[in-house]
CSV table of C-alpha atoms and ligand atoms in Angstrom, one decimal:
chain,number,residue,atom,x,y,z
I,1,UNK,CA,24.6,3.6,-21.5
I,2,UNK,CA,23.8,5.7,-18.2
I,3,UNK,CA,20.8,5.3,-16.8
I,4,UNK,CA,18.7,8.7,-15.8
I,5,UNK,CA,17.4,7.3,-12.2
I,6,UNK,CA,15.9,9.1,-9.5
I,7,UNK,CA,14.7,8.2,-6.1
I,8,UNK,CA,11.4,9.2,-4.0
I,9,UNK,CA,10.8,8.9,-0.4
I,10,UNK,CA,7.7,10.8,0.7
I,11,UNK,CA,7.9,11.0,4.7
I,12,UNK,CA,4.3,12.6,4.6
I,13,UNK,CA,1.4,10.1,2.7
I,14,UNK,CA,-1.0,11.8,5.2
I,15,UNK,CA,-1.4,14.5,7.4
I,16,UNK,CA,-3.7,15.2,10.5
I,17,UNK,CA,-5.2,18.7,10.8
I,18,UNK,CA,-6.0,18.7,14.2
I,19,UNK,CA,-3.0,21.2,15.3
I,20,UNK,CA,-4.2,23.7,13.1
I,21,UNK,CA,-8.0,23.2,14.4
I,22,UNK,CA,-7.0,22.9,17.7
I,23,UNK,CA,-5.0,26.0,17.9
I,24,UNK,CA,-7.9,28.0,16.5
I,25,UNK,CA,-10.7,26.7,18.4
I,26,UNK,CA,-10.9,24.5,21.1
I,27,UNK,CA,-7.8,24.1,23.1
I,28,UNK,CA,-7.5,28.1,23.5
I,29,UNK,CA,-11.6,28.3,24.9
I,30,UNK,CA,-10.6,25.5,27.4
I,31,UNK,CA,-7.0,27.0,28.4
I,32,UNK,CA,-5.9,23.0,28.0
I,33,UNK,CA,-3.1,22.5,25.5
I,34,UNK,CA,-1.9,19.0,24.4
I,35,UNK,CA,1.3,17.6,24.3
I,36,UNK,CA,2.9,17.3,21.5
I,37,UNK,CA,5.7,15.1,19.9
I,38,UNK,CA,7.4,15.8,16.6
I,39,UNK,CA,10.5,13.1,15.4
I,40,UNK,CA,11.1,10.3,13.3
I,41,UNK,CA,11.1,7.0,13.7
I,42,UNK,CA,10.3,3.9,11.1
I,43,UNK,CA,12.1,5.7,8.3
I,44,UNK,CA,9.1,7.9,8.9
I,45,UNK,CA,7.8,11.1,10.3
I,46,UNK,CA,6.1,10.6,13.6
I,47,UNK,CA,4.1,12.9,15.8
I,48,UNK,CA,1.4,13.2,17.8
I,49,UNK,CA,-0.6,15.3,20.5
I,50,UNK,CA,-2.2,13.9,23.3
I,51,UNK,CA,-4.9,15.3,25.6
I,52,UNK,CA,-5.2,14.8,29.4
I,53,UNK,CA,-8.2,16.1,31.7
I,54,UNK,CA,-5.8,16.8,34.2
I,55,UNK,CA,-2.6,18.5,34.2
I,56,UNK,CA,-0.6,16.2,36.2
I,57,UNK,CA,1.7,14.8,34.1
I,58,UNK,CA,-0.1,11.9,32.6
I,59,UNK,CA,0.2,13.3,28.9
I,60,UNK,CA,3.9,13.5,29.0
I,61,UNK,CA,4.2,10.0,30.7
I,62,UNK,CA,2.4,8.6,28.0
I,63,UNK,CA,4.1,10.4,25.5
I,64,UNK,CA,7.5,9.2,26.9
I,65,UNK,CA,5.9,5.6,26.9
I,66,UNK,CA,4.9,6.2,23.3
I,67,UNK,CA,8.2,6.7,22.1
I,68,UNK,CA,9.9,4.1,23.8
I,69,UNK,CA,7.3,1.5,22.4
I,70,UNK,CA,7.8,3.5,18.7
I,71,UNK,CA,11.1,2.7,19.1
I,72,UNK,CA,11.2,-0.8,20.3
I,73,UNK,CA,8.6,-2.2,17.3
I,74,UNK,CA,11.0,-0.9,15.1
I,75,UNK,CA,13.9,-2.9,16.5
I,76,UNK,CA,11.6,-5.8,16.9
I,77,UNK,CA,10.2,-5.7,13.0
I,78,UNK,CA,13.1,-4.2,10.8
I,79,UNK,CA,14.6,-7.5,9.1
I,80,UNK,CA,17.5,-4.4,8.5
I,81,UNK,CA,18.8,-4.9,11.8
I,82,UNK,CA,20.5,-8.1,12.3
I,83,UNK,CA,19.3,-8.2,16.0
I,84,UNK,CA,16.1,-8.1,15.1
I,85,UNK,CA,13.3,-10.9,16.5
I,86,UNK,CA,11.9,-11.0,12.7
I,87,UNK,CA,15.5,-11.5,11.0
I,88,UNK,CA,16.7,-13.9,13.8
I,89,UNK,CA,12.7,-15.3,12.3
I,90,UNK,CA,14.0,-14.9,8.9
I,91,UNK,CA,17.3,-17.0,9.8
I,92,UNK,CA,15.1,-20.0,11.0
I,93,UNK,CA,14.0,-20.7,7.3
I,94,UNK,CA,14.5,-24.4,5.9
I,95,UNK,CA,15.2,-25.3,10.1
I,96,UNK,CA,12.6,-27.7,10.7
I,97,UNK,CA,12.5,-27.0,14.3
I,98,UNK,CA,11.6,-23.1,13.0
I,99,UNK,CA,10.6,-20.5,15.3
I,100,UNK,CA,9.1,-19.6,18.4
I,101,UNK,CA,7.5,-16.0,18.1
I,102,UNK,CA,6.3,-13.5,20.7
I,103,UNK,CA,3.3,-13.1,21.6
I,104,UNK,CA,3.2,-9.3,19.2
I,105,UNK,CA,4.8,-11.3,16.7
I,106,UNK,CA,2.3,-14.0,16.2
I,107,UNK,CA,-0.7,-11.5,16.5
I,108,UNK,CA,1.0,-9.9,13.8
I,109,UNK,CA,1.5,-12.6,12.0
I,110,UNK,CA,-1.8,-14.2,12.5
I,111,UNK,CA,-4.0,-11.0,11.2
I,112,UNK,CA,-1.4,-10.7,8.1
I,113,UNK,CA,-2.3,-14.1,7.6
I,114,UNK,CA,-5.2,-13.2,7.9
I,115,UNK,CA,-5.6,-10.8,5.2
I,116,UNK,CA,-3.4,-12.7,2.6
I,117,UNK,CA,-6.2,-15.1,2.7
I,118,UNK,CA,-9.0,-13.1,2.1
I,119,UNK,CA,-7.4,-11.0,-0.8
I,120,UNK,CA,-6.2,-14.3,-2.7
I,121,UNK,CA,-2.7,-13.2,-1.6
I,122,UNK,CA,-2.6,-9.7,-2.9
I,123,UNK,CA,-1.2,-9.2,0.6
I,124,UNK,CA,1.6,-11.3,1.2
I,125,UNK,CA,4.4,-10.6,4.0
I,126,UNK,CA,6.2,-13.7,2.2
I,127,UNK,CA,7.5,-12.0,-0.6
I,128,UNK,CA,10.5,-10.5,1.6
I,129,UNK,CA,13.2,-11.3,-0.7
I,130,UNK,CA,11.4,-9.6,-3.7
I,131,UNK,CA,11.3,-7.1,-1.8
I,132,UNK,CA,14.8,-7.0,-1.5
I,133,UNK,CA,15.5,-7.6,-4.7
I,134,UNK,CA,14.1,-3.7,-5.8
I,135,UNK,CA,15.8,-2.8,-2.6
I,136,UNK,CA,13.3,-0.7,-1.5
I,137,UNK,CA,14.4,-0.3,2.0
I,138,UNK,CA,17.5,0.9,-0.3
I,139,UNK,CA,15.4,3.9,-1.6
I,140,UNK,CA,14.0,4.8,0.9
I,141,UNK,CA,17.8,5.5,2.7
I,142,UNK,CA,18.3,6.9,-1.0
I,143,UNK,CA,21.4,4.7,-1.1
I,144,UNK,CA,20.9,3.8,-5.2
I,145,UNK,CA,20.2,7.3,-6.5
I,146,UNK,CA,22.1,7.0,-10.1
I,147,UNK,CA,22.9,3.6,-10.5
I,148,UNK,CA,19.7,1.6,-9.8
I,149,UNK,CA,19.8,-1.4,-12.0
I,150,UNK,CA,15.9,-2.7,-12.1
I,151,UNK,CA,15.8,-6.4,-10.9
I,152,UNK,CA,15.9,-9.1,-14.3
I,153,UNK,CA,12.8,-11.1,-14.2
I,154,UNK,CA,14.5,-14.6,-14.3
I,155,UNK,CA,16.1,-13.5,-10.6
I,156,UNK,CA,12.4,-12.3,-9.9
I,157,UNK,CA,10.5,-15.6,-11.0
I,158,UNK,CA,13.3,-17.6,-8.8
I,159,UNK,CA,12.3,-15.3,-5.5
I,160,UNK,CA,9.1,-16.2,-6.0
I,161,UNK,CA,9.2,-19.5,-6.0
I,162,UNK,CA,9.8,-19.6,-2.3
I,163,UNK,CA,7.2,-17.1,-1.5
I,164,UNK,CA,3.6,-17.9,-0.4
I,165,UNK,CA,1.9,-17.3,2.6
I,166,UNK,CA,0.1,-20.7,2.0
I,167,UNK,CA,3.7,-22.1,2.6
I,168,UNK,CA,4.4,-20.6,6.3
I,169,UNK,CA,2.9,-22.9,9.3
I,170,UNK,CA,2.3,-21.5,12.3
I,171,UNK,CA,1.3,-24.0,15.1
I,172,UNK,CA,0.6,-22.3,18.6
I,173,UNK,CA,3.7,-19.9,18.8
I,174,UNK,CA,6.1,-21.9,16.5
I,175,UNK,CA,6.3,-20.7,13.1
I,176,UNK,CA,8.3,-23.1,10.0
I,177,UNK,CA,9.7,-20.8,7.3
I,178,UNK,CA,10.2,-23.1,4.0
I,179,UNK,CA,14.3,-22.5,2.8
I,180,UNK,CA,14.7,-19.4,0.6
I,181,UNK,CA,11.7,-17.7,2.2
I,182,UNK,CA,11.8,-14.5,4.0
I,183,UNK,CA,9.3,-12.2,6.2
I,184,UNK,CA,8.8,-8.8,5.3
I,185,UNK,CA,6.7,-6.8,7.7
I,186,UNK,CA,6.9,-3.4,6.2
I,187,UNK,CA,3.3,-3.1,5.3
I,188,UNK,CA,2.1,-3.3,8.8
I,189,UNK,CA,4.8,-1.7,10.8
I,190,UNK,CA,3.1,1.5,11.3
I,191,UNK,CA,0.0,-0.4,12.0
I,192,UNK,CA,1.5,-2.2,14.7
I,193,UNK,CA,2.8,0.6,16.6
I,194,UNK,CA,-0.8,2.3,16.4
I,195,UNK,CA,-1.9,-1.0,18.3
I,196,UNK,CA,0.9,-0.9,20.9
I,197,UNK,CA,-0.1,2.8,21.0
I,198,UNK,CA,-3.8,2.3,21.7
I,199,UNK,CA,-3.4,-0.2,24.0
I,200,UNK,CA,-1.0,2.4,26.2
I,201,UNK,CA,-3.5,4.8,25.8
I,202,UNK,CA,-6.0,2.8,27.2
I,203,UNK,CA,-4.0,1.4,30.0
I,204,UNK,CA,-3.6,5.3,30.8
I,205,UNK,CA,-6.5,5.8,32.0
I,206,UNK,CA,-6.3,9.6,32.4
I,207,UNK,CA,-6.0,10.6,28.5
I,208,UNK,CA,-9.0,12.2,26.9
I,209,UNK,CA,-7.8,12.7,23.6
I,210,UNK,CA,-5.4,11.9,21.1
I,211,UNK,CA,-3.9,11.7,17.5
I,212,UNK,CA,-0.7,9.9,16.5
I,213,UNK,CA,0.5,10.5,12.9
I,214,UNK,CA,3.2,7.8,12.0
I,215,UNK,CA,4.0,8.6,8.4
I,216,UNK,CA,1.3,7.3,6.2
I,217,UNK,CA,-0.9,5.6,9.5
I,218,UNK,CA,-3.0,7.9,12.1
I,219,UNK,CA,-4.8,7.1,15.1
I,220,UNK,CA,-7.3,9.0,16.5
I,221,UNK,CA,-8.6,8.6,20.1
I,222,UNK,CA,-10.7,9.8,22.5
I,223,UNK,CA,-12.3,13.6,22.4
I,224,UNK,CA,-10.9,16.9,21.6
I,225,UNK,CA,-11.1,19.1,24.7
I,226,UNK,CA,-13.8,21.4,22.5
I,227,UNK,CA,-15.4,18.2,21.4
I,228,UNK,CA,-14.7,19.0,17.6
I,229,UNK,CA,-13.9,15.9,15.1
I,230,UNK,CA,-10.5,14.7,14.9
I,231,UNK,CA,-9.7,15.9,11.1
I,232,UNK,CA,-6.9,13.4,8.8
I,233,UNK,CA,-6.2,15.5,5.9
I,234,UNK,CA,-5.7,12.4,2.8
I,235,UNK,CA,-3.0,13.3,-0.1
I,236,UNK,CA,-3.6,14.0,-3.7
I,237,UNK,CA,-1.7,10.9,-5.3
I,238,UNK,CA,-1.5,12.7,-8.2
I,239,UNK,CA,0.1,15.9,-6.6
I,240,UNK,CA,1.0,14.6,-3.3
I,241,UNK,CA,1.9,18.0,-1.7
I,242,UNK,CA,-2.1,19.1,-2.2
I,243,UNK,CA,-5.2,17.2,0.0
I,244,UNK,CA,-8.1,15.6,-1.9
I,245,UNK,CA,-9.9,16.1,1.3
I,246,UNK,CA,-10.1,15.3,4.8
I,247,UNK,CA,-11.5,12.5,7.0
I,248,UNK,CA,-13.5,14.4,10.1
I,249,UNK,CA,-13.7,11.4,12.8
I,250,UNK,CA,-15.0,10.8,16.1
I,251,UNK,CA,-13.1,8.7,19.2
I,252,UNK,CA,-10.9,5.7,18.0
I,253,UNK,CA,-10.0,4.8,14.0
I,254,UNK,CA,-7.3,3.7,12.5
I,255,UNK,CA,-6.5,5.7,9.2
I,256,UNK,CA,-3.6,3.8,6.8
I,257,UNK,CA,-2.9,5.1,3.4
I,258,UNK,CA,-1.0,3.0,0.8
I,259,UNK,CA,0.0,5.2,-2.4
I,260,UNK,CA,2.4,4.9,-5.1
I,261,UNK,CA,3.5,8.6,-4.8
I,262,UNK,CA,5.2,7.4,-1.0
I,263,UNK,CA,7.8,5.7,-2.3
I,264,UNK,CA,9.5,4.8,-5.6
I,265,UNK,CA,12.7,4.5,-8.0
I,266,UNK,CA,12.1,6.4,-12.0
I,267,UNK,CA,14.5,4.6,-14.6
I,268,UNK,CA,14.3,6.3,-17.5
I,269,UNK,CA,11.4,8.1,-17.2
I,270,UNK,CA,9.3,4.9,-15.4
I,271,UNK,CA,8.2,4.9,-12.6
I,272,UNK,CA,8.9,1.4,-9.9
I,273,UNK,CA,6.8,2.1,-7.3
I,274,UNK,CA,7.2,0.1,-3.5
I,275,UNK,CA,3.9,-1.9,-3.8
I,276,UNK,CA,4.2,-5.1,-5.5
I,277,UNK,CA,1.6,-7.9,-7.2
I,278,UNK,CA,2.9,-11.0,-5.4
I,279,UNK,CA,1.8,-13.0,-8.4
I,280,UNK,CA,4.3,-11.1,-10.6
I,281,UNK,CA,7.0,-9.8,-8.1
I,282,UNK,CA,6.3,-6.3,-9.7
I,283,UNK,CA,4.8,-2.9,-8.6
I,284,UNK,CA,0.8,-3.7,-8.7
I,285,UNK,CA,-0.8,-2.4,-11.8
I,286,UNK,CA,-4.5,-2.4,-10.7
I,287,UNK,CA,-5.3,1.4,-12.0
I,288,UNK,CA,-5.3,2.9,-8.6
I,289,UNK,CA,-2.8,5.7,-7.5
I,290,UNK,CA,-3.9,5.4,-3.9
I,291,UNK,CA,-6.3,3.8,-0.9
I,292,UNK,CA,-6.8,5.1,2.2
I,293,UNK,CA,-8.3,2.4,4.8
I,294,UNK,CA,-10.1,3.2,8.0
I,295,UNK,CA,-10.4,0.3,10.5
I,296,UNK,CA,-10.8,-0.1,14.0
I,297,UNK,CA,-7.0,-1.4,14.4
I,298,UNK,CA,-4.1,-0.6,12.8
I,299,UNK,CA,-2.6,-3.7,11.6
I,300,UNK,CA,-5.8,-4.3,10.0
I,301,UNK,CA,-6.2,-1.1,8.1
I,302,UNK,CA,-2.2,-1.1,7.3
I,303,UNK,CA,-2.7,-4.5,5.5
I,304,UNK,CA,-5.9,-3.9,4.0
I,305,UNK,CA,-4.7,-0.3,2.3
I,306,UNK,CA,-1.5,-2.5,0.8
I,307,UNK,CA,-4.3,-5.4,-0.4
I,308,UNK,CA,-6.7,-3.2,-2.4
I,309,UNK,CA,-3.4,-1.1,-3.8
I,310,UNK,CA,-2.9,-4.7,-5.7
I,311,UNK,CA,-6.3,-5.4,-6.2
I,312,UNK,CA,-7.9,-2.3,-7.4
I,313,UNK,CA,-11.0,-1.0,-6.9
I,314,UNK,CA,-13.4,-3.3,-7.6
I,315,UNK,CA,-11.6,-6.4,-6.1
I,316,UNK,CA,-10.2,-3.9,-3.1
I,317,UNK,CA,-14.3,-2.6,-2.3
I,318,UNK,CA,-15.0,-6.3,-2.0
I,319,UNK,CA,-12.0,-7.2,0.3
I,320,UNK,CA,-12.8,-4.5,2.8
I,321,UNK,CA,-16.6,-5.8,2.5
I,322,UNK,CA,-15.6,-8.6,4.9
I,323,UNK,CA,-14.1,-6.6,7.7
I,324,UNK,CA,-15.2,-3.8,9.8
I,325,UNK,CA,-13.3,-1.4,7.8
I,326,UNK,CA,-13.7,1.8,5.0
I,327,UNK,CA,-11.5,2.3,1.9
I,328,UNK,CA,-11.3,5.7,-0.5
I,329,UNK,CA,-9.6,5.1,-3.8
I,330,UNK,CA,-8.2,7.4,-6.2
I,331,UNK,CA,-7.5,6.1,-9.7
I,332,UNK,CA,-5.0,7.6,-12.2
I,333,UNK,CA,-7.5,10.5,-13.3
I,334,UNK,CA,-8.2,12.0,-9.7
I,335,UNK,CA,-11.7,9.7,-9.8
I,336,UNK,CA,-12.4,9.1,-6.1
I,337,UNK,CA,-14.7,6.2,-5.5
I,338,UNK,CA,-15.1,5.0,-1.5
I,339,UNK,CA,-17.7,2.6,0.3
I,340,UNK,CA,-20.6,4.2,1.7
I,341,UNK,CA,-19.2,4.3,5.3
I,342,UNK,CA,-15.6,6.2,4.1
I,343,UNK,CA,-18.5,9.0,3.0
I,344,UNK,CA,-19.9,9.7,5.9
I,345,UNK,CA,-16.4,11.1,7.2
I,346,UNK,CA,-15.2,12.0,4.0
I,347,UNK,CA,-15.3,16.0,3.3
R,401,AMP,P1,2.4,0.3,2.7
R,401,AMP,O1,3.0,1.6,2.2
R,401,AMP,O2,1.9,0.3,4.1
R,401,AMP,O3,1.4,-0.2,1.8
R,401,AMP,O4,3.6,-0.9,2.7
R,401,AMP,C1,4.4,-1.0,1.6
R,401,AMP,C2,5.6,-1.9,2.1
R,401,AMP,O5,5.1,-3.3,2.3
R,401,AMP,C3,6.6,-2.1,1.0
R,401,AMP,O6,7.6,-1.1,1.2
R,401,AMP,C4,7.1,-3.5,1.2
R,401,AMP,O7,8.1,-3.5,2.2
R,401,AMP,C5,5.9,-4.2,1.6
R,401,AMP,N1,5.0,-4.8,0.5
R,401,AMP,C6,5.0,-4.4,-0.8
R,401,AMP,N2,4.1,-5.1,-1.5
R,401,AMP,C7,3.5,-5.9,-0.5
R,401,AMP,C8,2.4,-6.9,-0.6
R,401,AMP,N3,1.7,-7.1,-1.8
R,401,AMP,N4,2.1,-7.5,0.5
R,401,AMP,C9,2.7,-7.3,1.7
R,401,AMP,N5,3.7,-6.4,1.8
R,401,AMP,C10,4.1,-5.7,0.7
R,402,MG,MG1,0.0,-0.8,4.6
């Protein structure tokens, strides 16, 4: 019997607003306009607009640097690309000699770890070949529109035998991969870059103010020449092309947004979404449609949005209880419910 199948990638979970402020306001009082940057990159769009007290080139140096460091996580984290550091990671598994990680790697690494900890392993970058099991990545390039066959639970159980993050050691820079196991970092990707991207931004020195938009993770940074908020616009999960409202934030966050609107396969009329329970190697059930996350880094609000998508709201509130971090959920009804930080920016 044919199979009615359809495939959603969503390149925009989020969206800043600050262009649209900033070209009625500030920038146009102060005669300074930003650079901006509009592409794609991570299977995602990217963009950003960067502010620099002088005009002397420094925004478009950055910018430049930006997109060359955009470009080099992605080589670094896709397990896609063969040539890859984390599929030349993934090829060490069952080698008891393992691997030796760089230094961005194992910081990676070590906050994912982490994470999986303190959310019982509702965040676990161990589950790789699940992953590849729904093909996700495969959706996302829209290669399976019409034929997607939905993976048989037997194969399922079997992947997950040889996941666990309480099965990976890491010891100084050399990490062991047990046989069958495989690294997926696609939760934190975007995060990463944010990092790489902060830290450029710092070493810059003559930036005042910035916002970088990669897909469903922003940064914000610095001051807007006119001194307004940064404003990160968050997505109705339930009708993704309308906002629920925006985050209006001051200097440096890290906003990450995990949803199951962003992307998913529909078999005959159900909807397999990209975020999966690692206990049951399916997309999480926890009653939540989406969770924005607002931390001071970006791996960190990356993995925490993708833990309380698993754990739901009551689990999810307590998770982000033990960082330095906000989170805004929205369940199946449109009910929002967020800590009382996430309110203070929330509008
Ligand atoms: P995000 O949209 O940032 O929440 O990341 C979703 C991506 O992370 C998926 O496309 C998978 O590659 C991966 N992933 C899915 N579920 C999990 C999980 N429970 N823990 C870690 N990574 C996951
Ligand atoms: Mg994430």
């Amino acid at each position: 019997m044919k199979k009615n199948v359809s495939v959603v990638q969503r390149l925009r979970g989020i969206v800043f607003l600050a262009l649209g402020v900033c070209l009625t306001a500030g920038c146009a009082a102060s005669g300074r306009e930003p650079v901006r940057y509009a592409g794609t990159a991570m299977g995602t769009v990217v963009s950003w607009q960067i502010y620099a007290a002088e005009e002397n080139g420094a925004a478009e140096a950055v910018s430049e640097e930006i997109c060359a460091a955009v470009g080099d996580l992605e080589a670094a984290l896709s397990w896609r690309d063969d040539s890859s550091e984390l599929a030349a990671v993934n090829r060490t598994a069952g080698d008891p000699g393992g691997a030796v990680l760089s230094p961005a790697l194992k910081k990676i690494l070590e906050r994912c770890l982490d994470v999986s900890e303190a959310s019982e392993g509702a965040f676990d970058v161990t589950i790789g070949q699940v992953v590849r099991l729904w093909d996700i990545d495969g959706w996302a390039a829209g290669e399976k529109s019409g034929e997607y066959q939905i993976p048989k639970e037997r194969q399922i159980r079997e992947l997950l035998e040889d996941a666990g993050y309480e099965k990976l050691s890491l010891s100084g820079n050399r990490l062991c991969l047990p046989q069958g196991m495989a690294l997926d970092l696609g939760a934190v990707g975007k995060g990463a870059a944010l990092d790489e991207i902060l830290a450029l931004l710092e070493e810059n020195g003559q930036v005042s103010g910035a916002v970088v938009s990669l897909g469903g993770s922003v940064l914000t940074y610095g001051e807007k020449p006119d001194g307004s908020a940064w404003s990160v616009g968050i997505a109705d999960p339930l009708d993704p092309d309308r906002m629920i409202g925006a985050l209006s934030l001051d200097g440096q966050w890290c906003v990450s947004t995990s949803g199951d609107y962003e992307r998913y396969v529909e078999v005959d009329g159900i909807r397999y979404h990209h975020l999966l329970d690692p206990a049951t190697g399916y997309p999480a059930d926890s009653g939540v449609r989406s969770v924005t996350v607002l931390a001071r880094e970006g791996v960190l609000s990356d993995a925490l949005s993708t833990a309380c998508f698993v754990l739901g709201e009551e689990r999810g509130l307590a998770l982000v209880g033990q960082y330095d971090a906000e989170a805004l959920f929205v369940d199946g009804e449109g009910k929002i419910v967020m800590t009382d930080g996430m309110a203070r920016y929330f509008h």
